mmCIF file of C-alpha atoms and ligand atoms in Angstrom:
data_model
loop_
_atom_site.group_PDB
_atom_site.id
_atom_site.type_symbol
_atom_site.label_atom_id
_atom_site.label_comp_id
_atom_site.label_asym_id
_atom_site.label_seq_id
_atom_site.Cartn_x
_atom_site.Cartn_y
_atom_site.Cartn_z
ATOM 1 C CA UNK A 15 71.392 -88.641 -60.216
ATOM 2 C CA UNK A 16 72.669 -86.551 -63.116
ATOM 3 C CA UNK A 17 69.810 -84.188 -65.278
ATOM 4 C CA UNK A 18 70.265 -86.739 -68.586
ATOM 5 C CA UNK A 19 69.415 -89.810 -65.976
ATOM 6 C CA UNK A 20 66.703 -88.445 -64.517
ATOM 7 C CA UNK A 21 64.603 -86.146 -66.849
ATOM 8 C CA UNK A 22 66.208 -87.043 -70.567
ATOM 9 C CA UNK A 23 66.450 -90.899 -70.233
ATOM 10 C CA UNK A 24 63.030 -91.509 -69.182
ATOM 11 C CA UNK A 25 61.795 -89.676 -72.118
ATOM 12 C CA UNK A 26 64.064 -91.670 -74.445
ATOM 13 C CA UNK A 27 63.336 -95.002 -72.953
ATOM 14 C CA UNK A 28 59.537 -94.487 -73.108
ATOM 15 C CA UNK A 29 59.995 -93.242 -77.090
ATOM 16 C CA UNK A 30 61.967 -96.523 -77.742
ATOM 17 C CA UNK A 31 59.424 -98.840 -76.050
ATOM 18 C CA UNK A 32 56.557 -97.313 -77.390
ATOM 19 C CA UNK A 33 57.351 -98.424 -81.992
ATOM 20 C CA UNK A 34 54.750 -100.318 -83.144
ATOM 21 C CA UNK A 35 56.853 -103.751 -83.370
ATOM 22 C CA UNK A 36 57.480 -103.724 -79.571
ATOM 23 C CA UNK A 37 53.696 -102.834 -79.038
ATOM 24 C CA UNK A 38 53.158 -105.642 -81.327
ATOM 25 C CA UNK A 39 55.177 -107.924 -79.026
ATOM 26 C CA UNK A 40 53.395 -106.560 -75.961
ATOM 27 C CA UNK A 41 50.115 -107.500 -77.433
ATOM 28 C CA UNK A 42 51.141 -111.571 -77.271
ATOM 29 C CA UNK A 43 52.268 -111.527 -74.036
ATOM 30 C CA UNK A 44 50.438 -108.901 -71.428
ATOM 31 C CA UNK A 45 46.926 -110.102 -72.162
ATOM 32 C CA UNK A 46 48.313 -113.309 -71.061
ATOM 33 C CA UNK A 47 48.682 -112.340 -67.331
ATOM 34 C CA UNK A 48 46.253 -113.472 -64.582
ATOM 35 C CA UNK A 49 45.360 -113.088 -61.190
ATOM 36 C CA UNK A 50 47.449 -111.476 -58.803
ATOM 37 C CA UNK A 51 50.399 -109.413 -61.118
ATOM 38 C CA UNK A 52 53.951 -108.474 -60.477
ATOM 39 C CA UNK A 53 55.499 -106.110 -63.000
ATOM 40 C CA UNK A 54 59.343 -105.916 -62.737
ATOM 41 C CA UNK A 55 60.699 -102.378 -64.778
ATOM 42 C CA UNK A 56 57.215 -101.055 -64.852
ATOM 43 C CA UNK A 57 58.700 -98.288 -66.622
ATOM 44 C CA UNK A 58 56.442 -95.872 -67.977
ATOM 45 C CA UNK A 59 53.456 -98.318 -67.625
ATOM 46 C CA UNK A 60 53.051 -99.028 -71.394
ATOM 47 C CA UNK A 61 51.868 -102.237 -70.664
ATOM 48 C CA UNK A 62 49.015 -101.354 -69.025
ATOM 49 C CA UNK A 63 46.710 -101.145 -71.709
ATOM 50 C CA UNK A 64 47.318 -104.586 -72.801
ATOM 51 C CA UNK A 65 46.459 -106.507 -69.601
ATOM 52 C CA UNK A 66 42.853 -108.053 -69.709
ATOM 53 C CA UNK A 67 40.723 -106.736 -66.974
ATOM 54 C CA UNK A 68 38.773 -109.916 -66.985
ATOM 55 C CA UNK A 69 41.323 -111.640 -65.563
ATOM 56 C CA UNK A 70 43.681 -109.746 -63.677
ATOM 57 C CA UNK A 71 43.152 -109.117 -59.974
ATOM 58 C CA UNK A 72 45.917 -106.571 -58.753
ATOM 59 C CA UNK A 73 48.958 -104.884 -60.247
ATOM 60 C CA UNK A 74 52.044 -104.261 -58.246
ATOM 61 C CA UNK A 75 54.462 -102.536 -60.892
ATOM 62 C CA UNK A 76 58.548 -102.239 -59.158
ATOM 63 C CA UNK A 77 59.931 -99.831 -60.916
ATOM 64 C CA UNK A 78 63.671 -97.817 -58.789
ATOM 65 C CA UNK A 79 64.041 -94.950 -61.712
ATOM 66 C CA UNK A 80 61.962 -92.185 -60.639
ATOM 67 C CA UNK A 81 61.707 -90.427 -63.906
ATOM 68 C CA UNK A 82 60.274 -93.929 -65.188
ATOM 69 C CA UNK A 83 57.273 -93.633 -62.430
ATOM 70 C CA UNK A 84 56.502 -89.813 -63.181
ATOM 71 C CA UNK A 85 56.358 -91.058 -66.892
ATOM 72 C CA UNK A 86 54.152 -93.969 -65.892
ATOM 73 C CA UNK A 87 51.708 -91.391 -63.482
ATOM 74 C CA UNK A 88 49.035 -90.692 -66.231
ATOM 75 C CA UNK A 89 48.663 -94.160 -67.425
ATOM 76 C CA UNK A 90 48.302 -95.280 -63.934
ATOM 77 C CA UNK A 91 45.551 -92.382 -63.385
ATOM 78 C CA UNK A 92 43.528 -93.270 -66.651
ATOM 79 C CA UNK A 93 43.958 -97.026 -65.961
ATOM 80 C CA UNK A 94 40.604 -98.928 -64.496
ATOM 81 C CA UNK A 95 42.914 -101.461 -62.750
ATOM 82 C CA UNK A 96 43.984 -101.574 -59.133
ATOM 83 C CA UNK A 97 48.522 -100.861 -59.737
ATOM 84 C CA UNK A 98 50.580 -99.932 -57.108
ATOM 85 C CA UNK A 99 53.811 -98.862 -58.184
ATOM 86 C CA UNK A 100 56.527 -99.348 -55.696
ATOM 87 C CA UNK A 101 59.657 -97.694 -56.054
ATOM 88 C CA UNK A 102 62.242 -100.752 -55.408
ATOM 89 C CA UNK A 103 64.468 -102.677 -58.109
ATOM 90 C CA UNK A 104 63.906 -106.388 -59.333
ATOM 91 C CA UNK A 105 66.652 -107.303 -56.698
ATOM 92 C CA UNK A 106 64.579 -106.497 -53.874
ATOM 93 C CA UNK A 107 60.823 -107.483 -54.440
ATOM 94 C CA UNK A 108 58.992 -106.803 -51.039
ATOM 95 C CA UNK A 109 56.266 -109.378 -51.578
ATOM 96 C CA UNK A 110 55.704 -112.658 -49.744
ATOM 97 C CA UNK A 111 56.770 -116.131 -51.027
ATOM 98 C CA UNK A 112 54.014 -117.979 -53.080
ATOM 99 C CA UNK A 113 51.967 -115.044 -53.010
ATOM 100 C CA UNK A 114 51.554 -114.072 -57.386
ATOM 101 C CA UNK A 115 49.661 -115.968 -60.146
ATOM 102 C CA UNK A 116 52.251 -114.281 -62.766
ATOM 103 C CA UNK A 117 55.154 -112.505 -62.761
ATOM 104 C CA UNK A 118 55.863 -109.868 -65.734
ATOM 105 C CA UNK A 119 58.602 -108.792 -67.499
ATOM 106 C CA UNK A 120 59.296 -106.681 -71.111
ATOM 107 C CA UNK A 121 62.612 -105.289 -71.531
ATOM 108 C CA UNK A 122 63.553 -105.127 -67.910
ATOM 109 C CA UNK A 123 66.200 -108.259 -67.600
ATOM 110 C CA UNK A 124 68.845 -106.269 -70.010
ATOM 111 C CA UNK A 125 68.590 -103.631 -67.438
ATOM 112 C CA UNK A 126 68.622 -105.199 -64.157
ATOM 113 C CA UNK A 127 72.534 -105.180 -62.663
ATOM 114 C CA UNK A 128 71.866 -108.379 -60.803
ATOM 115 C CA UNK A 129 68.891 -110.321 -63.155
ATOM 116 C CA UNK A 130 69.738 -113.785 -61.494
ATOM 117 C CA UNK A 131 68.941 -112.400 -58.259
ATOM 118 C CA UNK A 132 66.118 -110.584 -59.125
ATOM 119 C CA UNK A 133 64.670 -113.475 -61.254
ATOM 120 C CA UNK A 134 65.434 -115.814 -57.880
ATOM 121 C CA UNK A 135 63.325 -113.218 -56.451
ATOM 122 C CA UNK A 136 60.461 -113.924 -59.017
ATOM 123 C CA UNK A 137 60.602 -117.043 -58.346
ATOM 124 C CA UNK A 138 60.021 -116.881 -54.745
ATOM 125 C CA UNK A 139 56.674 -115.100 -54.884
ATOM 126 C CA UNK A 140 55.320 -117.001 -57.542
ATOM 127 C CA UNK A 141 52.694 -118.960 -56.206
ATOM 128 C CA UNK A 142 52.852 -122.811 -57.101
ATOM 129 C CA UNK A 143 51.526 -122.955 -60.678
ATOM 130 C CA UNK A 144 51.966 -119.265 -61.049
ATOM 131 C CA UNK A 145 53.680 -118.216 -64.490
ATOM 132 C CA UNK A 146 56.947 -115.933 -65.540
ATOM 133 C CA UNK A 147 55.522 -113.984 -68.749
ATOM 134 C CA UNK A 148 58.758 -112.644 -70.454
ATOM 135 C CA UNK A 149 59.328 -110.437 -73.819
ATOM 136 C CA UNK A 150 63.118 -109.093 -74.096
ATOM 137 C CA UNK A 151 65.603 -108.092 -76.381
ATOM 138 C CA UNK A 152 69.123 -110.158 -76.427
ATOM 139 C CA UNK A 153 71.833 -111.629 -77.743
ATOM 140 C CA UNK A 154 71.419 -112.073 -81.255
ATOM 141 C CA UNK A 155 71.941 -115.787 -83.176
ATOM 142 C CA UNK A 156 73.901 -114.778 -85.743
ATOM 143 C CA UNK A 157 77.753 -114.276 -85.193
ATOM 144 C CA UNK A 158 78.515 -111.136 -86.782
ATOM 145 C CA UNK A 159 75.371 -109.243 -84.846
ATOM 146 C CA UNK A 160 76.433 -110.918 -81.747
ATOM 147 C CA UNK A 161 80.051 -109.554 -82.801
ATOM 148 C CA UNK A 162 78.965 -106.141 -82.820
ATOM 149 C CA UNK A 163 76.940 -106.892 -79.922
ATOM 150 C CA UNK A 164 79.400 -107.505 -77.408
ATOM 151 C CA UNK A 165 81.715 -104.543 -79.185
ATOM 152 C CA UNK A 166 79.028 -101.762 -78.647
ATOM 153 C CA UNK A 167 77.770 -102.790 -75.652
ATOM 154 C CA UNK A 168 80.358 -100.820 -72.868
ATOM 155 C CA UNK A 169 79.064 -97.968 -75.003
ATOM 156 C CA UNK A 170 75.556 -98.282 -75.102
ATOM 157 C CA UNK A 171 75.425 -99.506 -71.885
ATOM 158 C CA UNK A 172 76.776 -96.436 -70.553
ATOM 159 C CA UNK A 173 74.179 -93.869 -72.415
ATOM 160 C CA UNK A 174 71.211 -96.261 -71.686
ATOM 161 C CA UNK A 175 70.405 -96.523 -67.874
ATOM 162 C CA UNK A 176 72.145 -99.498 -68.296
ATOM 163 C CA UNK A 177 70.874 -101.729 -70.836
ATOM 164 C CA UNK A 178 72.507 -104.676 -71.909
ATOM 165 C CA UNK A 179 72.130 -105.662 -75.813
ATOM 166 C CA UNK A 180 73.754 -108.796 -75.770
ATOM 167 C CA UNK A 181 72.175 -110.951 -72.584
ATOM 168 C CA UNK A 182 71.617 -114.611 -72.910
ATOM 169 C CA UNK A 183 67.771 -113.931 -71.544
ATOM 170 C CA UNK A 184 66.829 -118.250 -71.807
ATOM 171 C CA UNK A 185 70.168 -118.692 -69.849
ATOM 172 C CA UNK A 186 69.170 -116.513 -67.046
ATOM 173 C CA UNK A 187 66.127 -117.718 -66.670
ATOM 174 C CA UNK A 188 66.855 -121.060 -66.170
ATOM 175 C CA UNK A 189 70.024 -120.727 -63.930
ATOM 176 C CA UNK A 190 67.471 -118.602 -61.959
ATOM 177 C CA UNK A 191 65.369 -122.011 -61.505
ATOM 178 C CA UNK A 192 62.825 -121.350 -64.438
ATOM 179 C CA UNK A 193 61.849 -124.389 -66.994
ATOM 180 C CA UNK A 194 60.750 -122.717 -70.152
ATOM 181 C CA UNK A 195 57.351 -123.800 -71.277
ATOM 182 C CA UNK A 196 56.941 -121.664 -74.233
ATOM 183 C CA UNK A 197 60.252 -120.284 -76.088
ATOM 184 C CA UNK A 198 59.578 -117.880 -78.952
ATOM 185 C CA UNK A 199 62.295 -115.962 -80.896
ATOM 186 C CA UNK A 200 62.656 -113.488 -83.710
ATOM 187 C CA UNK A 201 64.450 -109.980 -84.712
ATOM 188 C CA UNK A 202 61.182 -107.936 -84.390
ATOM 189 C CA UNK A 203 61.641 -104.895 -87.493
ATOM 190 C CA UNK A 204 64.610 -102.754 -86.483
ATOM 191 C CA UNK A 205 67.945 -102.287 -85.611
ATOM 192 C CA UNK A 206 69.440 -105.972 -85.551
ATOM 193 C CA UNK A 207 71.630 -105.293 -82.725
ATOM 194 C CA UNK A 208 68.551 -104.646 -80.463
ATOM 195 C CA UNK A 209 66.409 -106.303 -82.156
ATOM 196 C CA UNK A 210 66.281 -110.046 -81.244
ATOM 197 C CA UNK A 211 63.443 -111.025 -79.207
ATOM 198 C CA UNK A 212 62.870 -113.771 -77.104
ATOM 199 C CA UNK A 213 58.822 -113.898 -75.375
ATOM 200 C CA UNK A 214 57.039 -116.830 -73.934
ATOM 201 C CA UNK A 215 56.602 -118.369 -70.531
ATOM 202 C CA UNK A 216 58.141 -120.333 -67.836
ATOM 203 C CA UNK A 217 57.249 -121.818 -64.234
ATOM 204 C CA UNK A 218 59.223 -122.833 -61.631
ATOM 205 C CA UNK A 219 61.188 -125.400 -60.861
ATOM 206 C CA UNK A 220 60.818 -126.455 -57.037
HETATM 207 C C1 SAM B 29 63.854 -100.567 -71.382
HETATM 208 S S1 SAM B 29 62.948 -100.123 -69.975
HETATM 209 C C2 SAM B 29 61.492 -101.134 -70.128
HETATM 210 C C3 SAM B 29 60.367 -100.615 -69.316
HETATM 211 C C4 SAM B 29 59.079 -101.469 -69.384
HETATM 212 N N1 SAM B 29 59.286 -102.771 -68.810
HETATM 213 C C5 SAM B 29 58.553 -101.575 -70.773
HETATM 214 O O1 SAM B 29 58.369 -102.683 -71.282
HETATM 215 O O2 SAM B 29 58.294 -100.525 -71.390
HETATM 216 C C6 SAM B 29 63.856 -100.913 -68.656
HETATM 217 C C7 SAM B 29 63.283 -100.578 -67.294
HETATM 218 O O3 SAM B 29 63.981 -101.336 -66.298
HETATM 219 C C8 SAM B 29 64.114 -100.487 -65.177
HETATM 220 N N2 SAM B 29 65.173 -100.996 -64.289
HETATM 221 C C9 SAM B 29 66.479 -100.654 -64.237
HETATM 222 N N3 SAM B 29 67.092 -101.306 -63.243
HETATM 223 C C10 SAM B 29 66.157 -102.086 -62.670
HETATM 224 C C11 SAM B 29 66.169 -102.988 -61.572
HETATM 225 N N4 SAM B 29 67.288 -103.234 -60.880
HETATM 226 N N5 SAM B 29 65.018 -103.601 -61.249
HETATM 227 C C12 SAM B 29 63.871 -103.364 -61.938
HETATM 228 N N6 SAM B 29 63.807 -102.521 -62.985
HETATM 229 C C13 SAM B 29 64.937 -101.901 -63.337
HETATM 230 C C14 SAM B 29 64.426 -99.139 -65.769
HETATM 231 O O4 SAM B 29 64.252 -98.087 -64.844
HETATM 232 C C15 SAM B 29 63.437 -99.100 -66.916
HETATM 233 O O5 SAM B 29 62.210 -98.603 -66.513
#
């Protein structure tokens, strides 16, 4: 892993998910978990401090990028919830079938090389009933931001730990064997290209 990946990245990522309008976004959808959580891209654990203690039992946050977990280190520390972090990708979730009342995700599917697989994977341990909480960025719905979209992309890609900007997230979700139960969309303030958000819910379809 090259010096940018592992020590410069992490420190860019975690500036970019911590502006106010994704905190914003964070604050609709994290206090919304329940039970027994798992946290695909944990990343540097910025959603921790939105989860309601109340009603969440256990925390298991995957999260493969190393420089991600030291970032996330302190806010596990000062956090009065049980998290384990576990250093594995999306694609490879070591938990039992049926055995999570939600599974979380914020700005994880654009970076996940295989997100149908790791969103089958969600599926699996979700426990009947159990929830998929998601808040991501993706393709846009107007033409000429999608245009620029799919133009920049390679690029950004590249510089990004790859991130995708231009993802159909709904479509993934359900060819993953998701119904959508609540859809909500918007650009969130921001760079238009990266700025489309799609948050809500889904369970699973068995
Ligand atoms: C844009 S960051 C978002 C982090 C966090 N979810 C948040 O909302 O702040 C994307 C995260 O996905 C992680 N990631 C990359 N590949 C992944 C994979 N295959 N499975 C799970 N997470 C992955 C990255 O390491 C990074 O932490």
């Amino acid at each position: 892993m090259s010096f940018y990946e592992d020590r410069v990245l992490p420190h860019l990522i975690n500036i970019a998910c911590s502006s106010k309008p994704t905190r914003k976004q964070r604050e609709k959808i994290v206090p919304l978990a329940e039970g027994d959580v798992l946290e695909i891209g944990f990343g540097s654990g910025l959603n921790l401090p939105f989860y309601d203690s109340t009603r969440v039992r256990k925390i298991w946050g995957l999260e493969p990028s190393e420089g991600m977990r030291r970032k996330a280190q302190p806010l596990v520390d000062e956090s009065h919830l049980d998290v384990e972090v576990i250093d594995l990708p999306g694609e490879e979730i070591p938990l039992q079938a049926d055995s999570v009342d939600t599974v979380l995700g914020t700005y994880t599917l654009c970076s996940i090389p295989d997100a149908i697989a790791a969103l089958e994977g969600m599926r699996r341990v979700l426990k009947p009933g159990g929830r998929l909480l998601y808040c991501e960025h993706g393709v846009a719905p107007d033409e000429n931001v999608r245009r620029w979209q799919s133009r920049l992309n390679p690029t950004w890609s590249k510089f990004t730990g790859g991130c995708n900007m231009n993802r159909d997230i709904l479509d993934l979700i359900t060819k993953a064997g998701f119904e959508i139960t609540n859809d909500e969309r918007m650009y969130i303030p921001g760079a238009r290209m990266l700025s489309y958000n799609f948050w809500g819910s889904a369970k699973t379809v068995r």
